[in-house]
mmCIF file of C-alpha atoms in Angstrom:
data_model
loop_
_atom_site.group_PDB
_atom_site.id
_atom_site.type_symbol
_atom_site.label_atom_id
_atom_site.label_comp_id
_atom_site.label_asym_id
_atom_site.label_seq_id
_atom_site.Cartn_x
_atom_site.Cartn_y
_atom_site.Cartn_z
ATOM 1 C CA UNK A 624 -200.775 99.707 -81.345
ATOM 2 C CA UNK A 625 -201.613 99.891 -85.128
ATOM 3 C CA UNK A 626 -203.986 97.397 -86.584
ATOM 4 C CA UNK A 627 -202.005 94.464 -87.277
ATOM 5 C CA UNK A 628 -203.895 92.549 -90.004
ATOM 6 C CA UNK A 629 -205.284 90.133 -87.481
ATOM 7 C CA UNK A 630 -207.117 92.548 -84.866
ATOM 8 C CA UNK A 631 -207.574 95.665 -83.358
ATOM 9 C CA UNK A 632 -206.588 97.447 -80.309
ATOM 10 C CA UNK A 633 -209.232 98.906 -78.129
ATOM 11 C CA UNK A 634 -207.901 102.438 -77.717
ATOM 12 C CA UNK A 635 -206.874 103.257 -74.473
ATOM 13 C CA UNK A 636 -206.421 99.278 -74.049
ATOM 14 C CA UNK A 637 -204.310 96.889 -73.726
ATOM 15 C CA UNK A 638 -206.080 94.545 -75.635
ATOM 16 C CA UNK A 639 -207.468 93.352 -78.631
ATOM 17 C CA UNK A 640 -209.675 90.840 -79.966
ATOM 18 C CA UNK A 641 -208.776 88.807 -83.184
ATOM 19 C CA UNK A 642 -211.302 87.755 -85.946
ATOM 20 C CA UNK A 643 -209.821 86.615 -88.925
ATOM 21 C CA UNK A 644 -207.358 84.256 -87.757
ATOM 22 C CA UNK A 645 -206.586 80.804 -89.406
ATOM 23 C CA UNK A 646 -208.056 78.708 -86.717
ATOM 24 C CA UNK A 647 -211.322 76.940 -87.706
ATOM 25 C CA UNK A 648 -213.668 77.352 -85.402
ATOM 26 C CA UNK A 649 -214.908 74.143 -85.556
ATOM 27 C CA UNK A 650 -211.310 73.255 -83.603
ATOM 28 C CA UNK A 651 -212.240 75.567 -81.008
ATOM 29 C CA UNK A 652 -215.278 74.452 -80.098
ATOM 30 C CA UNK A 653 -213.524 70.900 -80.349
ATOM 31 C CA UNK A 654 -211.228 72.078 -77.795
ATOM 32 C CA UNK A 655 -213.775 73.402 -75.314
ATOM 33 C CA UNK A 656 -215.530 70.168 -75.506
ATOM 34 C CA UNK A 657 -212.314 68.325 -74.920
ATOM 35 C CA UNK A 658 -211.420 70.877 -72.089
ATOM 36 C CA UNK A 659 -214.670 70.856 -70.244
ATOM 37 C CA UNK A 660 -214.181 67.041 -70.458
ATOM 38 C CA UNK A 661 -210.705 67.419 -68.249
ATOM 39 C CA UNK A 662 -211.786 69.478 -66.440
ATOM 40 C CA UNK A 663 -214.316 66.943 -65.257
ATOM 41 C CA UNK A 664 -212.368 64.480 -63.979
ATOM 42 C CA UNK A 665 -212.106 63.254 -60.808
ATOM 43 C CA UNK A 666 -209.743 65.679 -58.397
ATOM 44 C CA UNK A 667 -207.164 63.152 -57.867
ATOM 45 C CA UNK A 668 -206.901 62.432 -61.287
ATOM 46 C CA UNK A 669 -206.252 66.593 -61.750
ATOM 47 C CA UNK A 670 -203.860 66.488 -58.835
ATOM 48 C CA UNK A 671 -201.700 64.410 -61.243
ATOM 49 C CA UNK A 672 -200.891 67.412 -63.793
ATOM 50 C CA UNK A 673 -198.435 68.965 -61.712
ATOM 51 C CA UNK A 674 -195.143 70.276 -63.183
ATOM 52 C CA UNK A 675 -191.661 71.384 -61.562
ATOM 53 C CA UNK A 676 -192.706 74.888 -62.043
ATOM 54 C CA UNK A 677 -194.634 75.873 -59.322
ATOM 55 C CA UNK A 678 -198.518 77.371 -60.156
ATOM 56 C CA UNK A 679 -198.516 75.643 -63.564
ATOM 57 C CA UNK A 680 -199.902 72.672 -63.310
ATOM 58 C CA UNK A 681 -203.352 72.104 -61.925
ATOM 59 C CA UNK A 682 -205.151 74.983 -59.389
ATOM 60 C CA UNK A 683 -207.291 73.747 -57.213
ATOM 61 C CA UNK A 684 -209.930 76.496 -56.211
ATOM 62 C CA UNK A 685 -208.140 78.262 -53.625
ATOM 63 C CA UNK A 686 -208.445 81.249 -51.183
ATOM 64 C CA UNK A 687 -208.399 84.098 -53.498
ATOM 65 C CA UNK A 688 -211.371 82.592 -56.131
ATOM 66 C CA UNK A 689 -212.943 79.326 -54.831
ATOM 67 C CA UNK A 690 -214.669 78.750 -57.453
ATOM 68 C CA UNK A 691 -211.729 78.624 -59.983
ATOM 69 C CA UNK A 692 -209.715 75.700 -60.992
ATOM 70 C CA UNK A 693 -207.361 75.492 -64.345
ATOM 71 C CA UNK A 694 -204.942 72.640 -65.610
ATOM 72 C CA UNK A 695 -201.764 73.390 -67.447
ATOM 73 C CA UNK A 696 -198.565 72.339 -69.936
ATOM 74 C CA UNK A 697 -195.900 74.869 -69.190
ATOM 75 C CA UNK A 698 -193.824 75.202 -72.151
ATOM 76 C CA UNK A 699 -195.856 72.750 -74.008
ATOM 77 C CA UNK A 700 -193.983 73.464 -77.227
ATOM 78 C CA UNK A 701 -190.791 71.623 -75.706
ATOM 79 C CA UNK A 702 -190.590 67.864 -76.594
ATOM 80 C CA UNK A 703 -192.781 65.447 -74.701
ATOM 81 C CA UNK A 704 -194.209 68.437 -72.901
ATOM 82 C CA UNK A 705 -197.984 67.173 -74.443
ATOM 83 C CA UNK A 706 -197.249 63.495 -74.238
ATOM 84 C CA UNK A 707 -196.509 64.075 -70.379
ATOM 85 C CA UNK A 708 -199.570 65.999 -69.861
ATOM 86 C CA UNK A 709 -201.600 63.782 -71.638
ATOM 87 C CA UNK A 710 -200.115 60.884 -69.622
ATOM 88 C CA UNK A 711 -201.055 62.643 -66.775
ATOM 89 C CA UNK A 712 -204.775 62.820 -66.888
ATOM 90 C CA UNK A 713 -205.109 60.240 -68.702
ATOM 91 C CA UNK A 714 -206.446 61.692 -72.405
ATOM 92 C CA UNK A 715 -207.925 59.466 -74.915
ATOM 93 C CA UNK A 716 -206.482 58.820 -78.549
ATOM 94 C CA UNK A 717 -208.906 61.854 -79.338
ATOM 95 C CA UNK A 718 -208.490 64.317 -76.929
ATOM 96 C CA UNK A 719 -204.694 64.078 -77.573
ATOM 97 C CA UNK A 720 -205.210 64.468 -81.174
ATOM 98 C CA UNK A 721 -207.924 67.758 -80.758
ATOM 99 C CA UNK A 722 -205.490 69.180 -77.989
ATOM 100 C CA UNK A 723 -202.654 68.386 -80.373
ATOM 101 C CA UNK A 724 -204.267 70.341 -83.421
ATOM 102 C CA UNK A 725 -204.708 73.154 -81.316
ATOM 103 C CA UNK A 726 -201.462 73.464 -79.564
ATOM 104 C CA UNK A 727 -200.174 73.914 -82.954
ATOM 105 C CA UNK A 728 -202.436 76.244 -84.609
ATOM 106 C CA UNK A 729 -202.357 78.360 -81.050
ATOM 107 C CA UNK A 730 -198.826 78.198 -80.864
ATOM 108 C CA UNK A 731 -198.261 79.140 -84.691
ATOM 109 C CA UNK A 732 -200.444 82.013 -84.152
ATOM 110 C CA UNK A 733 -198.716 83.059 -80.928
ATOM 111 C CA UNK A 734 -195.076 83.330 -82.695
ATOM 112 C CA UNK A 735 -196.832 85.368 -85.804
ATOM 113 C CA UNK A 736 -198.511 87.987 -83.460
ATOM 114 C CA UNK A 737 -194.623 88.081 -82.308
ATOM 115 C CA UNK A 738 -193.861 89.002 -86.044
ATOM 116 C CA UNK A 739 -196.393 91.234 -86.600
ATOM 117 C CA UNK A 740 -195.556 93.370 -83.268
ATOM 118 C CA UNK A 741 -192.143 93.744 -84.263
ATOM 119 C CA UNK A 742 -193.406 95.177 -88.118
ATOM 120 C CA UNK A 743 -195.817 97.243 -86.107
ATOM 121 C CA UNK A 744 -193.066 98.673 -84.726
ATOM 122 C CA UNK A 745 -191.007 99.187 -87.732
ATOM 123 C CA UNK A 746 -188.567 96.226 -86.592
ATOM 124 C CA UNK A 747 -188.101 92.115 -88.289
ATOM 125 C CA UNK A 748 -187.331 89.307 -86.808
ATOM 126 C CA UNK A 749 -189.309 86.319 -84.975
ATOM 127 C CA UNK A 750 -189.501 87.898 -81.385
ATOM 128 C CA UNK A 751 -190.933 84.739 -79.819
ATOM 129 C CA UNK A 752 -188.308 82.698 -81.358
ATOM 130 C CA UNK A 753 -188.040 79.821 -78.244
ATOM 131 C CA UNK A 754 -189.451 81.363 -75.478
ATOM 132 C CA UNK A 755 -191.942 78.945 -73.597
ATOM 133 C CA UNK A 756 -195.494 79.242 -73.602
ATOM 134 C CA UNK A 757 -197.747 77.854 -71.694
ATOM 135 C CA UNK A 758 -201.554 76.200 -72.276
ATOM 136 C CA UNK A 759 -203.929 76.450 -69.650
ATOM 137 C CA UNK A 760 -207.738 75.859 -69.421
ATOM 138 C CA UNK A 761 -209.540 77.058 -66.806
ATOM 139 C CA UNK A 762 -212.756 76.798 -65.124
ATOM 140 C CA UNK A 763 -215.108 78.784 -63.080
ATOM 141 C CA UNK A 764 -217.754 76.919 -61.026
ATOM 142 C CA UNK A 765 -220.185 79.752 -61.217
ATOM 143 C CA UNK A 766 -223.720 78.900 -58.984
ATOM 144 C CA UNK A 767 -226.248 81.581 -58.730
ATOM 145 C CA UNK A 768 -225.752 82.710 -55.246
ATOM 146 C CA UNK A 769 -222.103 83.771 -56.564
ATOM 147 C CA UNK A 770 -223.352 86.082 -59.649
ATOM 148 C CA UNK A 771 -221.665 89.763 -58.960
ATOM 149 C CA UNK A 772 -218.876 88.446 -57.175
ATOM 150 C CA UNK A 773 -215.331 88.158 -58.538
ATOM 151 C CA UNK A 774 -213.872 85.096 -60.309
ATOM 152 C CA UNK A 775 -209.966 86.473 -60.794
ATOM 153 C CA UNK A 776 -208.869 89.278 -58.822
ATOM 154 C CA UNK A 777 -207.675 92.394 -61.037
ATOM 155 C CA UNK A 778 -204.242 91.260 -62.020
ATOM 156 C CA UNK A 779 -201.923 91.780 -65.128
ATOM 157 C CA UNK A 780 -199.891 88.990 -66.691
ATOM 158 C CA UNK A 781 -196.580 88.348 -65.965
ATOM 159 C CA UNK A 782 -195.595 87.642 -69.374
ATOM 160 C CA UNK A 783 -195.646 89.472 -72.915
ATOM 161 C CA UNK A 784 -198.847 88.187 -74.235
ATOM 162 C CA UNK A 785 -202.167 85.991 -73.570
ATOM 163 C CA UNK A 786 -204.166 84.337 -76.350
ATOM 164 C CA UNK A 787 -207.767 83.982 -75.088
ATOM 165 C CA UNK A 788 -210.390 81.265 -76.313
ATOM 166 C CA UNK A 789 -213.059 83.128 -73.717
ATOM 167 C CA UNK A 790 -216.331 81.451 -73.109
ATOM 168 C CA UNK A 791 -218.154 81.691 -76.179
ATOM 169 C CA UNK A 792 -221.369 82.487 -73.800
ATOM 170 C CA UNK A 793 -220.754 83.552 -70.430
ATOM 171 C CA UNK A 794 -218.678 86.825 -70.204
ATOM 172 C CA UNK A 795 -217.289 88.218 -67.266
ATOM 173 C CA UNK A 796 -213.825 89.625 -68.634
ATOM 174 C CA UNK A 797 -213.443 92.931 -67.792
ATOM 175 C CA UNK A 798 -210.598 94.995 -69.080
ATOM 176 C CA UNK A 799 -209.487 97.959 -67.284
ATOM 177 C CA UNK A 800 -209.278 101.405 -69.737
ATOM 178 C CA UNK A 801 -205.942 102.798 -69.083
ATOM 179 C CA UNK A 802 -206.917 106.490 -69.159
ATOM 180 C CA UNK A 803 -210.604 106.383 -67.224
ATOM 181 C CA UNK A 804 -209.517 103.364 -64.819
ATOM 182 C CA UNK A 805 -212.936 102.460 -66.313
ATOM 183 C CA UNK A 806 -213.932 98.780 -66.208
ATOM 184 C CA UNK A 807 -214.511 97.509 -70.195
ATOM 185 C CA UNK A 808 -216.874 94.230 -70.180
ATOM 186 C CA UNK A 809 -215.077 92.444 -73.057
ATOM 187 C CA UNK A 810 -218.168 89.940 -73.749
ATOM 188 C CA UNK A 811 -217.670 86.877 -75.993
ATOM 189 C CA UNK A 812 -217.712 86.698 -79.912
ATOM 190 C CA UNK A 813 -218.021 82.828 -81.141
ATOM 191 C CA UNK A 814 -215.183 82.464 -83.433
ATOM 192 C CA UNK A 815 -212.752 84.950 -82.291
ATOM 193 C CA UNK A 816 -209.915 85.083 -79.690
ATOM 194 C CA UNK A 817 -209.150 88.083 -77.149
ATOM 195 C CA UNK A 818 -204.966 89.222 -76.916
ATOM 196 C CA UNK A 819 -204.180 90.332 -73.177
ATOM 197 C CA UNK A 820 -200.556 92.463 -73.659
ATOM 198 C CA UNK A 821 -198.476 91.100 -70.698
ATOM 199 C CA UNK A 822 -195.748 93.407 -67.990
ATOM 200 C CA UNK A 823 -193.121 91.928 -70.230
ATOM 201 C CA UNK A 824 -194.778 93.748 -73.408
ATOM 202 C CA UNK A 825 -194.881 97.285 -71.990
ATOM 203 C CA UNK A 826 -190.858 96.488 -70.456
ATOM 204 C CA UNK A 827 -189.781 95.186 -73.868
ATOM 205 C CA UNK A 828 -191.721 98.261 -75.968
ATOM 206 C CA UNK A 829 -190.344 101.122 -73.276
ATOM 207 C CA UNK A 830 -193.579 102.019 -72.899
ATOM 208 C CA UNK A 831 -194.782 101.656 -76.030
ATOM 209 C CA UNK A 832 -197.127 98.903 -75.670
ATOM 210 C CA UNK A 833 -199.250 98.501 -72.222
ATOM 211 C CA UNK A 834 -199.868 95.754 -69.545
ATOM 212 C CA UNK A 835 -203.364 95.482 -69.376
ATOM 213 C CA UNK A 836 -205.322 94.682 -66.024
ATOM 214 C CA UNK A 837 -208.113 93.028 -65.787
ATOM 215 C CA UNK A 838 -210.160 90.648 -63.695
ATOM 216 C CA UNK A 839 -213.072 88.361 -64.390
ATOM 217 C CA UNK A 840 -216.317 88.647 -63.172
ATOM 218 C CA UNK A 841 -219.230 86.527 -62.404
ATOM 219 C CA UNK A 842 -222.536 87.551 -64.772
ATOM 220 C CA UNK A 843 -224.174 84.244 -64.965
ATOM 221 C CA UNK A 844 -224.898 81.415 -61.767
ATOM 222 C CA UNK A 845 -223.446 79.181 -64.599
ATOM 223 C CA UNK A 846 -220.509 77.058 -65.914
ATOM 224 C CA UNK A 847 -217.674 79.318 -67.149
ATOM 225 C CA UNK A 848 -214.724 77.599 -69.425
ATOM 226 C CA UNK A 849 -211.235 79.888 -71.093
ATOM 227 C CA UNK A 850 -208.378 78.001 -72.908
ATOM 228 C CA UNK A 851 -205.447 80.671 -72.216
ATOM 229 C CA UNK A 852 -202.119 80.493 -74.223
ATOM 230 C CA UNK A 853 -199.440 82.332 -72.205
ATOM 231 C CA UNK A 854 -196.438 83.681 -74.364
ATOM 232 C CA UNK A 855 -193.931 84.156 -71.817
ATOM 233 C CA UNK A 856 -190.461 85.105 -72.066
ATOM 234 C CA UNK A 857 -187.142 84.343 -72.839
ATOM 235 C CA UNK A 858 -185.537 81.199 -71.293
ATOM 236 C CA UNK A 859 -181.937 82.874 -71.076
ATOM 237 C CA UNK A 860 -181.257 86.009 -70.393
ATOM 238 C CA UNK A 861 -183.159 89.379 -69.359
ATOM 239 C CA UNK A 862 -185.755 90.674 -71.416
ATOM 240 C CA UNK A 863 -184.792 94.919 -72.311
ATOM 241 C CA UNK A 864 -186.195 96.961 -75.282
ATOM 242 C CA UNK A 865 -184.414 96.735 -78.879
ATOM 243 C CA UNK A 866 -181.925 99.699 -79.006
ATOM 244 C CA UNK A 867 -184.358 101.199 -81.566
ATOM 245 C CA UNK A 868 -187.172 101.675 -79.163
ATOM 246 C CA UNK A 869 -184.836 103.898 -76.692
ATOM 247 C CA UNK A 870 -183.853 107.301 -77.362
ATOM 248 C CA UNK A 871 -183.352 111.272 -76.206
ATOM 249 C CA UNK A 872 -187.217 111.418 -76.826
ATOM 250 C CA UNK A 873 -187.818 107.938 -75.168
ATOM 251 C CA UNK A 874 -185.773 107.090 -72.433
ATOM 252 C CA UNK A 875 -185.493 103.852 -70.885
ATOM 253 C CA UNK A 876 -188.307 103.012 -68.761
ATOM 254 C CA UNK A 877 -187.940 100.385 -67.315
ATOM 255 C CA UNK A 878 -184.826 98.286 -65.254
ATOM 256 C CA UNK A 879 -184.375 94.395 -67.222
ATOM 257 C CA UNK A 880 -184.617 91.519 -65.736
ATOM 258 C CA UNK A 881 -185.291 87.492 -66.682
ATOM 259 C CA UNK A 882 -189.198 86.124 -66.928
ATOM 260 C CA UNK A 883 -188.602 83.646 -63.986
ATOM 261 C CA UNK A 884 -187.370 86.253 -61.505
ATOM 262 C CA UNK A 885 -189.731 88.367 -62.510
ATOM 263 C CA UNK A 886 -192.213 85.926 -62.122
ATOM 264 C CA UNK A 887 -191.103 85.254 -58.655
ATOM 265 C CA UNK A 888 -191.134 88.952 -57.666
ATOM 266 C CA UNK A 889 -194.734 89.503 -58.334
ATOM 267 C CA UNK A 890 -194.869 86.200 -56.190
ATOM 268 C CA UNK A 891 -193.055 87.266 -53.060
ATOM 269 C CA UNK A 892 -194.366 91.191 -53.146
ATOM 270 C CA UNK A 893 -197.698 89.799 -53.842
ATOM 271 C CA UNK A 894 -198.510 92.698 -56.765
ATOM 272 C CA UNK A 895 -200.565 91.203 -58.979
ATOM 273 C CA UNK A 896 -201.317 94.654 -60.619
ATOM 274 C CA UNK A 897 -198.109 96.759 -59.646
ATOM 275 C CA UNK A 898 -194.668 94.897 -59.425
ATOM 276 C CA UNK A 899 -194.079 96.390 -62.856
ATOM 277 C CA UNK A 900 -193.353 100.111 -61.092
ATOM 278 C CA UNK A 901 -190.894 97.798 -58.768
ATOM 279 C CA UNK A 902 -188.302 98.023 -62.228
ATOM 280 C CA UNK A 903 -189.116 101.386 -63.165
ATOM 281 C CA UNK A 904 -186.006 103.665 -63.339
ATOM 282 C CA UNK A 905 -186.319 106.834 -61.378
ATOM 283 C CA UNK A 906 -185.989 109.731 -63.419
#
């Protein structure tokens, strides 16, 4: 991917990190403050974000990472999609006001990387033009006794794209180099935000773009807090690559098919890394 005007790739990566976006970092570290602060509450008061959608409300620390926990807003861009999360666990007056800021400014930048990655491409258009996305902050109860072991499995994401307001501290991200299978530490830079390329990016690009897997990793015996927005896919219809991205030199990839079924597929084959080669069309 070429450089974009707001960050980087890593070659060989999937990701990039941005550092001259129009988010003041003063909101940021308003938003940790406000997220560690959730994330505090009382487990029955985090039981209450739950949402029809399954996995997108809270996550308790579970089998696979039990020191993980996250809450969420799926789609928090649709009307009363805040309000009800706020309602939920309870936010005050000023927590709904910092998390409303940053939904925005998140969001805003979320639907210009969509922009941007079309022009890349030599395409127009708004490409994230009402798809949901999807807030989450997370939470990794780090102790000593668990430093070297894993906090997420390796796993890609399901949809197109994840903005990442990593711990500005702790790292433990590790990004996995597509060509070496090398695992990249991606350690934090105050300030900035990390770009994760989804399944649904390298499926929409034919190829051109990559689904980047990574996992995160306990460094530190201490506290670990992300605020992840999730960009990810259309409501209607199956996702396929614009008829300008297929060719006699690039053939089509990949078979289409809607977000929520995909969703579901990685579910039920349980392929966090590899459902994507599920759609591939044989050659």
């Amino acid at each position: 991917m070429q450089n974009m005007g707001t960050g980087a790739r890593i070659p060989g990566m999937g990701c990039f990190r941005i550092i001259n976006h129009n988010i003041p970092e003063s909101l940021m570290m308003e938003m940790k403050a406000v997220s560690r602060s959730l994330l505090d509450l009382p487990v029955e008061v985090k039981l209450r974000n739950c949402d029809p959608v399954q996995g997108k409300g809270y996550t308790p620390p579970h089998k696979a990472s039990s020191v993980f926990e996250g809450l969420g807003c799926y789609d928090m861009a649709a009307p009363g999609a805040l309000d009800n999360f706020f309602h939920q666990l309870g936010a005050s007056p000023q927590q709904r006001e910092i998390i409303s800021k940053y939904s925005k400014a998140i969001h805003e930048l979320g639907m210009d990387m969509g922009r941007k990655l079309l022009k890349g491409l030599g395409l127009s258009g708004d490409l994230f033009d009402g798809w949901p996305c999807q807030l989450r902050i997370n939470k990794y109860n780090y102790t000593p006794e668990y430093v070297g072991s894993t906090g997420a499995v390796l796993h890609t994401d399901p949809g197109f794209l994840t903005i990442l307001q990593d711990d500005e501290i702790i790292g433990g991200l590790e990004a996995v180099h597509k060509d070496t299978g090398e695992y990249i530490p991606v350690d934090p830079m105050p300030g900035s935000l990390v770009v994760n390329l989804g399944d649904l990016a390298e499926i929409w690009s034919n190829g051109r773009l990559w689904s980047v897997k990574h996992r995160v990793q306990c460094y530190e015996g201490t506290i670990r807090v992300s605020i992840a927005l999730f960009v990810l896919g259309p409501k209607d219809g199956a996702l396929e690559p614009p008829d300008e991205l297929v060719d006699s030199e690039h053939p089509r990839l990949y078979n289409s098919m809607n977000f929520e079924d995909y969703r579901m597929l990685r579910i039920t084959t349980r392929s966090p890394t590899g459902a994507i080669e599920i759609l591939r069309i044989k050659s």
